[in-house]
Tab-separated table of C-alpha atoms in Angstrom:
chain	number	residue	atom	x	y	z
A	18	ASN	CA	83.969	229.776	166.698
A	19	ALA	CA	83.112	232.648	164.323
A	20	GLY	CA	79.907	233.786	166.098
A	21	VAL	CA	77.541	235.485	163.636
A	22	THR	CA	78.736	235.975	160.077
A	23	GLN	CA	77.096	238.007	157.318
A	24	THR	CA	77.684	238.233	153.588
A	25	PRO	CA	78.205	240.406	151.703
A	26	LYS	CA	79.780	243.260	153.686
A	27	PHE	CA	78.930	245.885	151.074
A	28	GLN	CA	76.479	245.961	148.172
A	29	VAL	CA	75.267	248.523	145.658
A	30	LEU	CA	72.018	247.789	143.828
A	31	LYS	CA	69.975	249.599	141.243
A	32	THR	CA	66.295	250.209	141.918
A	33	GLY	CA	64.295	247.096	141.079
A	34	GLN	CA	67.154	244.618	141.438
A	35	SER	CA	66.918	241.754	143.882
A	36	MET	CA	69.411	240.279	146.295
A	37	THR	CA	69.713	237.982	149.289
A	38	LEU	CA	71.640	238.784	152.444
A	39	GLN	CA	73.080	235.722	154.124
A	40	CYS	CA	73.544	235.151	157.852
A	41	ALA	CA	74.926	232.174	159.733
A	42	GLN	CA	75.663	231.478	163.397
A	43	ASP	CA	77.692	228.684	164.943
A	44	MET	CA	76.496	229.020	168.557
A	45	ASN	CA	73.568	226.591	168.267
A	46	HIS	CA	71.140	229.437	168.989
A	47	ASN	CA	67.431	228.924	168.447
A	48	SER	CA	66.451	232.521	167.668
A	49	MET	CA	67.721	234.726	164.859
A	50	TYR	CA	66.880	238.273	163.851
A	51	TRP	CA	67.276	240.795	161.038
A	52	TYR	CA	67.515	244.508	161.853
A	53	ARG	CA	68.119	247.621	159.853
A	54	GLN	CA	69.907	250.665	161.244
A	55	ASP	CA	69.303	254.140	159.850
A	56	PRO	CA	70.641	257.490	161.102
A	57	GLY	CA	68.252	259.009	163.632
A	58	MET	CA	66.002	255.927	163.619
A	59	GLY	CA	68.006	253.482	165.664
A	60	LEU	CA	67.773	249.731	165.126
A	61	ARG	CA	64.468	248.399	163.860
A	62	LEU	CA	63.446	244.761	163.655
A	63	ILE	CA	62.555	243.525	160.165
A	64	TYR	CA	61.887	239.819	160.743
A	65	TYR	CA	62.784	237.246	163.319
A	66	SER	CA	62.780	233.488	163.715
A	67	ALA	CA	62.147	232.200	167.219
A	68	SER	CA	63.106	228.667	166.213
A	69	GLU	CA	63.925	226.610	163.163
A	70	GLY	CA	60.912	226.468	160.864
A	71	THR	CA	59.217	229.625	162.168
A	72	THR	CA	59.424	233.256	161.069
A	73	ASP	CA	57.533	236.361	162.181
A	74	LYS	CA	57.272	239.970	161.097
A	75	GLY	CA	58.915	242.719	163.082
A	76	GLU	CA	58.354	246.466	162.926
A	77	VAL	CA	59.330	247.099	159.282
A	78	PRO	CA	58.762	243.927	157.194
A	79	ASN	CA	57.417	245.506	153.988
A	80	GLY	CA	59.616	244.865	150.968
A	81	TYR	CA	61.483	241.955	152.579
A	82	ASN	CA	61.178	238.186	152.823
A	83	VAL	CA	63.107	235.752	154.994
A	84	SER	CA	64.004	232.093	155.051
A	85	ARG	CA	65.190	230.094	158.039
A	86	LEU	CA	67.061	227.519	156.026
A	87	ASN	CA	68.148	225.464	159.033
A	88	LYS	CA	69.140	226.164	162.621
A	89	ARG	CA	72.346	227.918	161.556
A	90	GLU	CA	71.197	230.075	158.646
A	91	PHE	CA	68.688	232.902	158.263
A	92	SER	CA	68.547	234.833	154.989
A	93	LEU	CA	66.906	238.140	154.091
A	94	ARG	CA	65.703	238.784	150.553
A	95	LEU	CA	64.906	242.043	148.824
A	96	GLU	CA	62.746	241.164	145.817
A	97	SER	CA	62.691	244.615	144.201
A	98	ALA	CA	65.085	247.017	145.882
A	99	ALA	CA	64.042	250.628	146.495
A	100	PRO	CA	66.169	253.650	147.563
A	101	SER	CA	64.302	253.606	150.917
A	102	GLN	CA	66.004	250.283	151.619
A	103	THR	CA	69.426	251.910	151.667
A	104	SER	CA	70.613	251.042	155.165
A	105	VAL	CA	72.939	248.949	157.264
A	106	TYR	CA	71.534	245.482	157.912
A	107	PHE	CA	72.437	243.461	160.971
A	108	CYS	CA	71.760	239.842	161.741
A	109	ALA	CA	71.693	238.657	165.357
A	110	SER	CA	71.102	235.463	167.295
A	111	THR	CA	70.290	234.456	170.841
A	112	GLY	CA	69.872	231.248	172.797
A	113	GLY	CA	66.985	231.498	175.228
A	114	GLY	CA	67.146	234.494	177.549
A	115	THR	CA	70.799	235.143	176.990
A	116	GLU	CA	72.503	238.054	175.299
A	117	GLN	CA	72.075	238.755	171.623
A	118	TYR	CA	75.120	238.438	169.413
A	119	PHE	CA	75.370	240.586	166.310
A	120	GLY	CA	77.079	240.131	162.982
A	121	PRO	CA	79.323	242.825	161.462
A	122	GLY	CA	76.593	244.199	159.195
A	123	THR	CA	75.919	244.631	155.482
A	124	ARG	CA	76.039	248.155	154.087
A	125	LEU	CA	73.499	248.353	151.262
A	126	THR	CA	73.062	251.268	148.888
A	127	VAL	CA	70.177	251.340	146.417
A	128	THR	CA	70.509	253.904	143.621
B	24	LYS	CA	54.219	249.333	172.374
B	25	GLN	CA	57.569	249.312	174.174
B	26	GLU	CA	59.530	252.533	173.795
B	27	VAL	CA	63.141	252.878	174.909
B	28	THR	CA	64.681	256.298	175.456
B	29	GLN	CA	68.315	257.130	176.082
B	30	ILE	CA	69.565	260.349	177.605
B	31	PRO	CA	71.733	262.175	176.758
B	32	ALA	CA	71.943	261.679	172.991
B	33	ALA	CA	75.566	262.809	173.040
B	34	LEU	CA	78.172	263.343	175.723
B	35	SER	CA	81.690	264.749	175.542
B	36	VAL	CA	83.957	264.471	178.590
B	37	PRO	CA	87.659	264.722	179.451
B	38	GLU	CA	89.580	261.576	180.187
B	39	GLY	CA	89.317	260.302	183.761
B	40	GLU	CA	85.757	261.371	184.474
B	41	ASN	CA	83.181	259.012	185.895
B	42	LEU	CA	79.990	259.159	183.884
B	43	VAL	CA	76.435	257.865	183.789
B	44	LEU	CA	74.326	256.981	180.771
B	45	ASN	CA	70.588	256.696	181.225
B	46	CYS	CA	68.009	254.408	179.662
B	47	SER	CA	64.259	254.323	180.301
B	48	PHE	CA	61.555	252.019	178.994
B	49	THR	CA	57.764	252.282	179.042
B	50	ASP	CA	56.684	248.635	179.530
B	51	SER	CA	58.030	246.853	182.606
B	52	ALA	CA	57.228	243.409	181.135
B	53	ILE	CA	60.833	242.724	180.217
B	54	TYR	CA	62.858	239.538	180.297
B	55	ASN	CA	66.226	241.248	180.450
B	56	LEU	CA	68.068	244.454	179.552
B	57	GLN	CA	71.252	244.621	177.581
B	58	TRP	CA	73.831	247.357	177.045
B	59	PHE	CA	75.772	247.369	173.791
B	60	ARG	CA	78.700	249.304	172.400
B	61	GLN	CA	78.942	250.252	168.729
B	62	ASP	CA	82.072	251.691	167.142
B	63	PRO	CA	81.695	253.708	163.900
B	64	GLY	CA	81.073	251.452	160.923
B	65	LYS	CA	80.995	248.329	163.089
B	66	GLY	CA	78.483	245.927	164.559
B	67	LEU	CA	77.184	245.836	168.124
B	68	THR	CA	79.174	244.346	170.970
B	69	SER	CA	77.345	243.214	174.087
B	70	LEU	CA	78.717	244.824	177.267
B	71	LEU	CA	76.365	243.741	180.034
B	72	LEU	CA	73.166	241.732	180.354
B	73	ILE	CA	70.888	242.169	183.373
B	74	GLN	CA	68.110	239.646	183.911
B	75	SER	CA	64.801	241.098	185.079
B	76	SER	CA	65.285	239.552	188.550
B	77	GLN	CA	68.683	241.222	188.999
B	78	ARG	CA	69.491	244.727	190.188
B	79	GLU	CA	72.948	245.211	188.680
B	80	GLN	CA	75.830	243.715	186.760
B	81	THR	CA	79.494	244.677	186.722
B	82	SER	CA	82.287	244.135	184.227
B	83	GLY	CA	85.579	245.869	184.839
B	84	ARG	CA	84.990	249.639	184.855
B	85	LEU	CA	81.363	249.201	183.808
B	86	ASN	CA	78.404	248.848	186.131
B	87	ALA	CA	74.804	248.632	184.966
B	88	SER	CA	71.788	248.870	187.232
B	89	LEU	CA	68.161	248.013	186.596
B	90	ASP	CA	65.022	249.272	188.314
B	91	LYS	CA	62.342	247.317	186.506
B	92	SER	CA	59.388	248.801	188.384
B	93	SER	CA	60.337	252.372	187.460
B	94	GLY	CA	61.473	251.431	183.941
B	95	ARG	CA	65.038	252.668	184.291
B	96	SER	CA	68.591	251.504	183.812
B	97	THR	CA	71.900	253.297	184.141
B	98	LEU	CA	75.319	252.447	182.785
B	99	TYR	CA	78.129	253.767	184.949
B	100	ILE	CA	81.597	254.067	183.401
B	101	ALA	CA	84.419	254.681	185.861
B	102	ALA	CA	87.618	256.539	185.011
B	103	SER	CA	86.714	257.058	181.356
B	104	GLN	CA	89.382	256.647	178.660
B	105	PRO	CA	89.591	257.801	175.011
B	106	GLY	CA	89.110	254.161	173.993
B	107	ASP	CA	85.632	254.294	175.540
B	108	SER	CA	84.528	256.646	172.752
B	109	ALA	CA	81.665	254.925	170.940
B	110	THR	CA	77.876	254.835	170.788
B	111	TYR	CA	76.232	253.002	173.692
B	112	LEU	CA	72.880	251.342	173.060
B	113	CYS	CA	70.360	250.062	175.548
B	114	ALA	CA	67.902	247.310	174.592
B	115	VAL	CA	65.142	245.464	176.463
B	116	THR	CA	63.824	242.003	175.668
B	117	SER	CA	60.042	241.806	175.780
B	118	ASP	CA	58.386	239.351	178.172
B	119	ARG	CA	54.920	240.078	176.829
B	120	GLY	CA	53.083	237.257	175.021
B	121	SER	CA	52.647	238.723	171.549
B	122	THR	CA	56.171	240.125	171.381
B	123	LEU	CA	57.959	237.574	173.546
B	124	GLY	CA	61.695	237.563	172.956
B	125	ARG	CA	61.815	240.675	170.760
B	126	LEU	CA	64.428	243.313	171.457
B	127	TYR	CA	63.578	247.011	171.552
B	128	PHE	CA	66.444	249.474	171.191
B	129	GLY	CA	67.041	253.023	172.269
B	130	ARG	CA	68.718	255.375	169.799
B	131	GLY	CA	71.946	255.423	171.725
B	132	THR	CA	74.266	257.837	173.515
B	133	GLN	CA	77.266	258.945	171.466
B	134	LEU	CA	80.188	259.244	173.881
B	135	THR	CA	83.424	261.118	173.166
B	136	VAL	CA	86.238	260.988	175.713
B	137	TRP	CA	89.038	263.412	174.921
B	138	PRO	CA	92.595	263.217	176.257
């Protein structure tokens, strides 16, 4: 039981490049989330998926797209990376009113 | 919009002290409240979850209370140890229709416990 896993752990991109952050959970949770964490800003919700087949925007969705591939997997895509997207990205999941479990994070730098 | 505030932003104490971290939230329509711990460069680890119908939860040296009507929660750490040094985050889960299930985080209290 690995919980929530994220790949990659670290990534450096040049402005304008694209990439996809992968997240998977093995707890049979319905809901999955993508957050970004920046110094002095706390954790902010980018997108979430309340159940398989649905996705909704959070507080800071601009510049990102998501795909809920199946119940286990929820990916985050940056189509054209910008320096403002330099951050630590966390994926999380929850199963109906219970605690949220977080992945270890992806540290992204955009130069 | 739900706003979560944590006070103090930073706290430095000697080993052995009992301490209290505070969390307040502006919208009482919450499903639950969760306290997390985050070590530098790491992800978040859930410490305690309090459902909206509960008043407190305990785990070892940690005790969290919830006063939903006043929009407040406290995390009490007994007999603090250097290993407790970390950032502690409070988060509430919205119970309001348009934002049902979303988590709102405070900015955290950075705790340092020195020997």
